[in-house]
XYZ file of C-alpha atoms in Angstrom:
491
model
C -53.109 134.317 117.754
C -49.746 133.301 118.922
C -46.980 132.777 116.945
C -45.982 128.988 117.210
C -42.446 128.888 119.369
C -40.490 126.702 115.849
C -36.911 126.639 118.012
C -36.090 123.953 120.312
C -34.588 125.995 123.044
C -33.596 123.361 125.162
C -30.804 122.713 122.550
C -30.337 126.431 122.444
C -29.900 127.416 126.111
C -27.179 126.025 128.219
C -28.243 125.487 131.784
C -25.433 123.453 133.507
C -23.303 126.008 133.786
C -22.072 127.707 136.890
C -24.274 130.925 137.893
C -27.845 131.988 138.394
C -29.971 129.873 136.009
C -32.380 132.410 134.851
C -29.165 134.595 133.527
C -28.347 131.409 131.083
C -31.589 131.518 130.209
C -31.711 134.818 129.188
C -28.707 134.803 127.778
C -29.408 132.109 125.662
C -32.541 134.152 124.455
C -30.381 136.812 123.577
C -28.188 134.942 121.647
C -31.234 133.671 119.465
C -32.225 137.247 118.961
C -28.657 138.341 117.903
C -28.378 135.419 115.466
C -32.130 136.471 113.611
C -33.683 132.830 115.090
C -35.604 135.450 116.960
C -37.601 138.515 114.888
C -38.573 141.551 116.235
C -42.410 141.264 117.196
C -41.972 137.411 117.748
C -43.537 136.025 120.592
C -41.863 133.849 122.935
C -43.785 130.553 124.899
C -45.531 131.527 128.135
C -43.146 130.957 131.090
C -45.212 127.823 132.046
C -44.658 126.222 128.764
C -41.074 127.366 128.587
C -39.985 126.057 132.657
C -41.844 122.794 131.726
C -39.475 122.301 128.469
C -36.420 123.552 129.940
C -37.639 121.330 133.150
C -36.427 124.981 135.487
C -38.852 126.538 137.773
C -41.460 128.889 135.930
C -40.505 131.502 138.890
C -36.770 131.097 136.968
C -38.626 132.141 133.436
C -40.290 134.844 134.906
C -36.941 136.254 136.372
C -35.762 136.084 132.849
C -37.788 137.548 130.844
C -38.256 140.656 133.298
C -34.559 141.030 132.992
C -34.760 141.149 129.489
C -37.809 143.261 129.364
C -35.633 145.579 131.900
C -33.021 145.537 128.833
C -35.159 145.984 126.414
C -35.062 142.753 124.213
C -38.495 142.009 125.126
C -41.608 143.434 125.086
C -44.442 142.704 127.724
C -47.807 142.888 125.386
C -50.273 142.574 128.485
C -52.411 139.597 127.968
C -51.004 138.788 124.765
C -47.262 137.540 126.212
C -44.344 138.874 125.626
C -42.581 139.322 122.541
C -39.176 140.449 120.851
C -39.073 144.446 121.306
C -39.782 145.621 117.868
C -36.804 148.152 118.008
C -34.169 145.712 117.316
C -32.865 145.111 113.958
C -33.573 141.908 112.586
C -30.832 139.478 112.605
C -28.988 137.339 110.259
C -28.983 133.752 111.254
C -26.794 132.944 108.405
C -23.851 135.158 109.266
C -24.241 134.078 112.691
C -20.776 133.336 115.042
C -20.178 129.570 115.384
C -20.590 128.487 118.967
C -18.766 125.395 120.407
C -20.723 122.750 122.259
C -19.123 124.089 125.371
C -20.317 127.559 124.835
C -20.269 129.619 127.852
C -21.948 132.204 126.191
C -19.183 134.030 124.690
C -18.352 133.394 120.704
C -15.126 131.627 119.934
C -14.956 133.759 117.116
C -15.023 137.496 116.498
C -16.538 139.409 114.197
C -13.639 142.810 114.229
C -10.025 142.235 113.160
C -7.268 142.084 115.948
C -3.980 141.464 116.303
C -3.417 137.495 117.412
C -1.047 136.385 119.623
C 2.118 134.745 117.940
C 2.435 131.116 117.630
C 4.858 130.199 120.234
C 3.692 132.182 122.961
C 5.937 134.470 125.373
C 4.183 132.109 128.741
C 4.456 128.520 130.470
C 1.641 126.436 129.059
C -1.332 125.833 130.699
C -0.975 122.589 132.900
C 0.861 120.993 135.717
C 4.902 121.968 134.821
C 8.072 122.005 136.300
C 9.627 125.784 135.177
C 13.229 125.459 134.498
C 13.559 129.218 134.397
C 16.394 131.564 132.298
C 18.154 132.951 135.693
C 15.984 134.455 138.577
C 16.419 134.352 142.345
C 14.939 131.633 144.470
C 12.375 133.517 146.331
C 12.448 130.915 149.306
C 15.605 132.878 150.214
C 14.070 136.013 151.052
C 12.517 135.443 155.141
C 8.921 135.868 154.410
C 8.201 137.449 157.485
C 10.625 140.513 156.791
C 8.530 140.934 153.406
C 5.323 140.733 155.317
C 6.720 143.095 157.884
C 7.507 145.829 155.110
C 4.387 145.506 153.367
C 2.492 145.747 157.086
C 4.305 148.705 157.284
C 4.348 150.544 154.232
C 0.518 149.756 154.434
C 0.605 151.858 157.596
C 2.602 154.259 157.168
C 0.434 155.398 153.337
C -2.672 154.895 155.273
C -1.728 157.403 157.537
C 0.153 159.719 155.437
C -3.543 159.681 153.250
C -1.291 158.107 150.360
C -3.606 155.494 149.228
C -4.904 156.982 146.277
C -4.023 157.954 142.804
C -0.523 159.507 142.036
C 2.707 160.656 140.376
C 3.231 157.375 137.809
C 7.073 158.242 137.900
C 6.514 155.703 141.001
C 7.234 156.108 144.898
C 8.936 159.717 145.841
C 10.508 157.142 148.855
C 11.571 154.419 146.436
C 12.597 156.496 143.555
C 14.948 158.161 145.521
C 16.244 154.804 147.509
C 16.935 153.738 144.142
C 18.840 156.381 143.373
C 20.935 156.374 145.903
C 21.949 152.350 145.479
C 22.676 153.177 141.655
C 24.812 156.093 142.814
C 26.699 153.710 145.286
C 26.844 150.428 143.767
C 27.277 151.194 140.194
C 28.264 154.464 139.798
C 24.887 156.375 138.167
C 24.975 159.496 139.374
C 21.320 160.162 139.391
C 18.644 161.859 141.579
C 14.824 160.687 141.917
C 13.659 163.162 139.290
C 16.458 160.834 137.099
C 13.926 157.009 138.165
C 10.757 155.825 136.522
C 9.534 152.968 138.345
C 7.599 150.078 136.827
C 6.271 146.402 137.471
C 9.665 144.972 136.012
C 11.977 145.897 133.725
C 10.173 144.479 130.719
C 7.618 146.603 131.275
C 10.583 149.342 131.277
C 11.721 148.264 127.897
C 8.106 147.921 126.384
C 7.426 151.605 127.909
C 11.117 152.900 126.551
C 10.268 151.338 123.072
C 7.021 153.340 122.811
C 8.570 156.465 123.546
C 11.738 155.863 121.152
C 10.149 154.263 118.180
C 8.531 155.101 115.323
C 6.983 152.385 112.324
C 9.646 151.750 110.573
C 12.842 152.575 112.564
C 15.551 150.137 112.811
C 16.451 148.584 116.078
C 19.787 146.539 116.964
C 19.752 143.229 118.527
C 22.635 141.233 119.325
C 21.437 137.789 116.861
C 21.599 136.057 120.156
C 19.113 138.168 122.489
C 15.845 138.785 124.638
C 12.884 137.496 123.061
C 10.173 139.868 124.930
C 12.010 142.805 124.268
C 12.719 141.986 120.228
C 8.681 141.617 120.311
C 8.467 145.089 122.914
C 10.154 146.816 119.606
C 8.339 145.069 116.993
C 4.977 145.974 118.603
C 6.296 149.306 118.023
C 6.854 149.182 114.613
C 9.954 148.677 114.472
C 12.389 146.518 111.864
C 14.280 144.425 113.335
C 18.170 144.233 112.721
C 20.558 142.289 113.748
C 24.378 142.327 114.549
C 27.220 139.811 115.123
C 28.069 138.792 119.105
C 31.485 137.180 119.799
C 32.906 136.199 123.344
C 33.824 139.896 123.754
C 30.085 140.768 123.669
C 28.076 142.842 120.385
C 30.283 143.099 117.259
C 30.392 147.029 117.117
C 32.457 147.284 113.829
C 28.472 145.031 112.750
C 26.686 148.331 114.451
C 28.450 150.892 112.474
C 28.336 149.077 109.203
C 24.141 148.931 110.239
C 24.054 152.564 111.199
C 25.123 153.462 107.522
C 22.531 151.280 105.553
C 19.582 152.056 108.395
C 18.084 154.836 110.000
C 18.736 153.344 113.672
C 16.371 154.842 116.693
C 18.377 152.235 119.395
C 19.861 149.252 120.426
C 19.466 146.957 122.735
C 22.290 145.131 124.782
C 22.978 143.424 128.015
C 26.444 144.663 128.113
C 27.130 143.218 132.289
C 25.860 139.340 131.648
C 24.959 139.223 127.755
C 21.661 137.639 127.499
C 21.754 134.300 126.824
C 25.298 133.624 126.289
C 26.541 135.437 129.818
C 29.503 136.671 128.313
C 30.381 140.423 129.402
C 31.754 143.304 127.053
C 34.593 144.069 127.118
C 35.909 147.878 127.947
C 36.927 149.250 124.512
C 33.594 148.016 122.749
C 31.635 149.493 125.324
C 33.242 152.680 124.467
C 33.730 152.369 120.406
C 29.454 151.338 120.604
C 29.169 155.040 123.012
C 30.844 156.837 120.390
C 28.721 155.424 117.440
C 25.428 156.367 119.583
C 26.955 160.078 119.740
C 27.669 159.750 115.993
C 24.670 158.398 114.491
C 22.136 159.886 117.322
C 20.601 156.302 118.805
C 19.867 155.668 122.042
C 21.417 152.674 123.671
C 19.263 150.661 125.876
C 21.156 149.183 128.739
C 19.023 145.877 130.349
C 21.466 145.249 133.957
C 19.138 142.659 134.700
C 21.500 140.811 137.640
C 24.213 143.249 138.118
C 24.879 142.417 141.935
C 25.661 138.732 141.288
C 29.445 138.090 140.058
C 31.332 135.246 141.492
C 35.102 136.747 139.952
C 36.349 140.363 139.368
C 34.617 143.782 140.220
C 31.666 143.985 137.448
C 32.227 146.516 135.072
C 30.705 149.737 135.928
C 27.404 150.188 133.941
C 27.582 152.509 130.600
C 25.075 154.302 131.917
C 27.513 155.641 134.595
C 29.613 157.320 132.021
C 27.799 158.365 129.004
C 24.166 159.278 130.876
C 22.931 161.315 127.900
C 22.998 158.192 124.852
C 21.760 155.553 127.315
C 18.593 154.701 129.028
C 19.215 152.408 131.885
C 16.820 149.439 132.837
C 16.946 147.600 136.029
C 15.266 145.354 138.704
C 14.213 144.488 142.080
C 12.950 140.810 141.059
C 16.457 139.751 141.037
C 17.247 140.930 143.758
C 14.329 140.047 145.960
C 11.970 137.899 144.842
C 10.441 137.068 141.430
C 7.130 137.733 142.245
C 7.775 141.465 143.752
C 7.094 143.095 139.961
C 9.634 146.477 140.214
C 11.547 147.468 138.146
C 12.653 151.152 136.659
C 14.449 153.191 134.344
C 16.876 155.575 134.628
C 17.090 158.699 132.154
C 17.578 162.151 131.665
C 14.327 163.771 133.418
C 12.905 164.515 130.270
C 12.859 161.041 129.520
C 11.333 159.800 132.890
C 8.643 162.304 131.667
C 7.971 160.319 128.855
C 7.716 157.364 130.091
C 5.297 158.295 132.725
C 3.292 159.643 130.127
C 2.989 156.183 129.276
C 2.731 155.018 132.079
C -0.985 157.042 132.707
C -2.194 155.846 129.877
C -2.042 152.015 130.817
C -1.785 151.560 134.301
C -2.502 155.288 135.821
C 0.152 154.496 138.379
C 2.162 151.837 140.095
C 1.715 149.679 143.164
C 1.552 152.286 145.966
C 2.541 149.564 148.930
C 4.755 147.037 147.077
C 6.706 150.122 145.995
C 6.476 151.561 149.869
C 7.562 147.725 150.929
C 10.535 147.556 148.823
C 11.740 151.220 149.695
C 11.206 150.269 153.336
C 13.759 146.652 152.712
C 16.201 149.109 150.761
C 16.433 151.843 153.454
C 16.279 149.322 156.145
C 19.404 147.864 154.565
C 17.606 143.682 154.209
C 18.301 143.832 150.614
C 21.678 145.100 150.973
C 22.640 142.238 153.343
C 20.132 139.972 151.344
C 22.307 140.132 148.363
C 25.347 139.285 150.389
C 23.991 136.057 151.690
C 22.511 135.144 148.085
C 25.739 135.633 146.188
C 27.421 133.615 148.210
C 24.863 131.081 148.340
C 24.250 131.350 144.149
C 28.043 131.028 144.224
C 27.907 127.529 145.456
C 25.008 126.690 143.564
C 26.244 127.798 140.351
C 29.862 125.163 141.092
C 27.712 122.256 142.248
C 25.334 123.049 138.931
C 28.614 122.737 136.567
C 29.831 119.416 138.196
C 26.319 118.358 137.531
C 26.533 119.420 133.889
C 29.904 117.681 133.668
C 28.846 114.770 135.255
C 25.551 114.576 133.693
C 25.629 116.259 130.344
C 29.340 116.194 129.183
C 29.329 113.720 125.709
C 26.372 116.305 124.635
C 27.060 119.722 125.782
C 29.869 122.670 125.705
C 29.788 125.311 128.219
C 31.742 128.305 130.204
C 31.546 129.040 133.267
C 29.860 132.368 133.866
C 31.853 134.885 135.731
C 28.288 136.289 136.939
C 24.273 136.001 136.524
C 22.417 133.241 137.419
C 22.227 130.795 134.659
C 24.637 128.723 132.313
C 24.080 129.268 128.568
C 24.407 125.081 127.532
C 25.896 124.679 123.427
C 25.065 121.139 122.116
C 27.853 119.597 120.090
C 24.704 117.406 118.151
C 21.538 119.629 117.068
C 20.350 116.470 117.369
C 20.630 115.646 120.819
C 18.704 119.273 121.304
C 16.098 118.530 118.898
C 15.205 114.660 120.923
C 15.216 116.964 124.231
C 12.832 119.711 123.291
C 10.427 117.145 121.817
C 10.696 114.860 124.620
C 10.934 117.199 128.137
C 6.972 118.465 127.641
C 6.231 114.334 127.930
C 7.974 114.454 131.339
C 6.994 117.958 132.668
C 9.485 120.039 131.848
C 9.292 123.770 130.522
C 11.541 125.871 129.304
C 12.623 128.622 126.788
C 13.186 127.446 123.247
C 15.974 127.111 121.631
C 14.527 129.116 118.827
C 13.364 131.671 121.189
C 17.064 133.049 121.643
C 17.674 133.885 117.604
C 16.564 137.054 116.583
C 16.682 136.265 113.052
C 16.649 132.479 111.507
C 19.830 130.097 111.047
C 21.148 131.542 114.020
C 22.882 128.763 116.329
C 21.241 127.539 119.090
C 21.285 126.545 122.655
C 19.302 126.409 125.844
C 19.842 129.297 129.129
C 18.951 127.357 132.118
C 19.046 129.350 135.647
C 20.894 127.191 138.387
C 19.937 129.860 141.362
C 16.583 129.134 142.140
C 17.767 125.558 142.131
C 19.285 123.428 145.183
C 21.947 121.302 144.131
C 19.815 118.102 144.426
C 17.412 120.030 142.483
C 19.381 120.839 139.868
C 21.042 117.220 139.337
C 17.734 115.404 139.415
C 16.271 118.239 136.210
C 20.011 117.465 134.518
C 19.348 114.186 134.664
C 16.165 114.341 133.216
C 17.477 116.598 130.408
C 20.255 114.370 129.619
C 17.425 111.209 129.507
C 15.335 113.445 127.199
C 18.058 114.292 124.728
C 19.982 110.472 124.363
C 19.053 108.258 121.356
């Protein structure tokens, strides 16, 4: 005699959603089974009786329940039906995972530990927004057809060359060692390809140079004013987090040695060209006072040259890198200078180091981006992004004038500011914290997105202030979003 079928799976299986309608169903049946509203040896309804309640087609039941039979959470009994295999543990409906009315068939719970994402969330919100970004390039700069050209032909010229497979995850051979040879011109590195590490931006460079440098527990430097993703690279690490003072001359250094005596420091972290997110650059004799302090205490300074080819006043500073290879590990990128959306960046290190990395680099990703890497060694050798950045800098030159009338025009009764000898954004200081506060709470209303204030402090009661990018702006652009800013943060 058969079991009477007590559930009412018409509440229990979800049939309007997208896909084939016999996997719902069966999923839904296995969701009973993992709960314990299904026992082993428990028969289910014949697949008449179960179409005509779920009002499907009884050739859709009969789909399902050979699937499951093919999985073996049911058991075809010949004449008798078919029942829950009698292999399967029972269940236990009362520990079951809550499942939201919208279920999909995947628990909004877990039942294993994991590490949650933070609160405020490294990401633009989900949604319709306008991103007022922290300094990148406008990629409608960049002719799209010389892009698609390079990738045409770097897709070419690996198919031919058998090169689209698995390889070295130090990157390119081509691009590592057109790389190179721009460091070695334009900013003095002298390095070789076996000296590059390419990866899909420079982030992913710091991330990769953190997990190779740190161990739980080893202190890191920040500047108190600094990079959000890479404070949270070194934390994910293990790392303890310490800060030190930053004045318009760039990182307090007589802070760093006073730290290096109370902590056992593994690196630190600066952006020594454009300091991120005040701009301001350091100046010679820190640069070489924080050198000798990595030789004396045995860190490893981590150099981010995020935009080192735009500078609208003097020569830039030659990179530390350049001069003291062996105590610095050198990140860079090809966003900047390109386009945001072509993800390459690299490191340069001692080859030992680029090694290292790699070794990282085959454990998450196995290698890079064969073609995009091909592509951008193609625009390099080709000399595009040579005279690209040329035509941008002068271009980001005007942009970043027009964006300061703006701000004075716009924004002056609320804001401080100086104008940055180089990168692509302005670093705004409010004279009212108010005036900040009524803007952040008021621009998501409106549209707007952009890095918190809070997002810039590496440790609390740190002042605050917002980096906003003017070069991927026009100038109309960029009054009508100061306008809006200066709406969002009046009384």
């Amino acid at each position: 005699m058969l079991r009477p079928w007590n559930l009412l799976l018409k509440k229990r299986v979800n049939i309007d959603l997208d896909g084939p309608r016999y996997l719902q169903i069966a999923h839904g049946l296995i969701h009973e089974i993992e709960r314990g509203r299904l026992l082993p040896g428990e028969y289910l309804p014949s697949s008449r009786d179960l179409a005509e309640t779920l009002k499907v087609n009884r050739k859709t039941i009969v789909t399902a329940y050979e699937e499951l039979i093919a999985q073996g959470w049911l058991a075809s009994v010949g004449t008798r039906g078919t029942r829950v295999s009698t292999s399967l543990p029972e269940g236990d409906a009362t520990n079951a995972p809550h499942l939201s009315a919208k279920s999909t068939g995947v628990s909004a719970e877990t039942e294993y530990p994991f590490l949650p994402a933070p609160d405020r969330l490294l990401a633009i919100p989900a949604g319709k927004w306008r991103k007022l970004d922290e300094g990148v390039a406008d990629g409608r700069l960049f002719p799209a057809d010389l892009l698609a050209r390079a990738y045409r032909k770097a897709a070419e010229g690996a198919s031919r060359a058998n090169a689209l497979h698995y390889r070295d995850p130090r990157g390119s051979p081509r691009l590592r060692q057109e790389i190179a040879s721009m460091l070695r011109r334009q900013r003095g590195l002298m390095v070789g390809a076996e000296n590059i590490c390419i990866t899909r931006g420079s982030q992913m460079g710091v991330f990769l140079t953190a997990r190779i440098l740190i161990r739980p527990g080893d202190a890191v430097l920040v500047e108190r004013l600094t990079y959000e993703p890479a404070v949270a690279a070194f934390r994910a690490c293990g790392a303890k987090i310490v800060t030190v003072g930053l004045d318009e001359d760039g990182v307090d250094v007589a802070d760093v040695e006073r730290a290096c005596r109370k902590h056992r420091v593994r690196a630190i972290f600066v952006t020594p060209h454009h300091q991120f997110p005040t701009t301001v650059s350091m100046r010679p004799e820190r640069r070489l006072r924080l050198l000798e302090l990595a030789r004396q205490f045995a860190f490893a300074i981590i150099e981010d040259d995020y935009d080192h080819e735009f500078h609208f006043g003097a020569q830039p500073l030659l990179p530390m890198a350049s001069y003291a290879p062996a105590r610095v590990i050198y990140a860079g990128s090809m966003s900047k200078l390109l386009v945001p959306a072509l993800r390459i960046g690299y490191i340069a290190a001692a080859p030992k180091v680029v090694d290292a990395l790699a070794y990282q680099i085959s454990l998450i990703d196995g290698m890079g981006n064969t073609v995009t890497e091909e592509a951008a060694a193609e625009l390099l050798e080709s000399g595009e992004v040579r005279r690209h950045v040329r035509k941008t800098a002068q271009i980001y030159a005007r942009r970043r004038d027009a964006f300061a009338r703006n701000l004075d025009s716009e924004m002056h009764r609320l804001i401080d500011y100086r104008l940055p000898d180089g990168g692509l954004a302005f670093w705004l200081q409010f004279k009212d914290m108010a005036a900040l506060d009524r803007l952040e709470q008021r621009a998501p209303e409106i549209g707007l997105s952009f890095a918190s204030s809070q997002s810039y402090a590496a440790e609390e009661g740190t002042e605050r202030g917002l980096r906003i990018g003017f070069a991927s702006l026009t100038e109309e652009e960029a009054k009508e979003v100061l306008q809006a800013l200066r709406r969002c943060a009046e009384p």
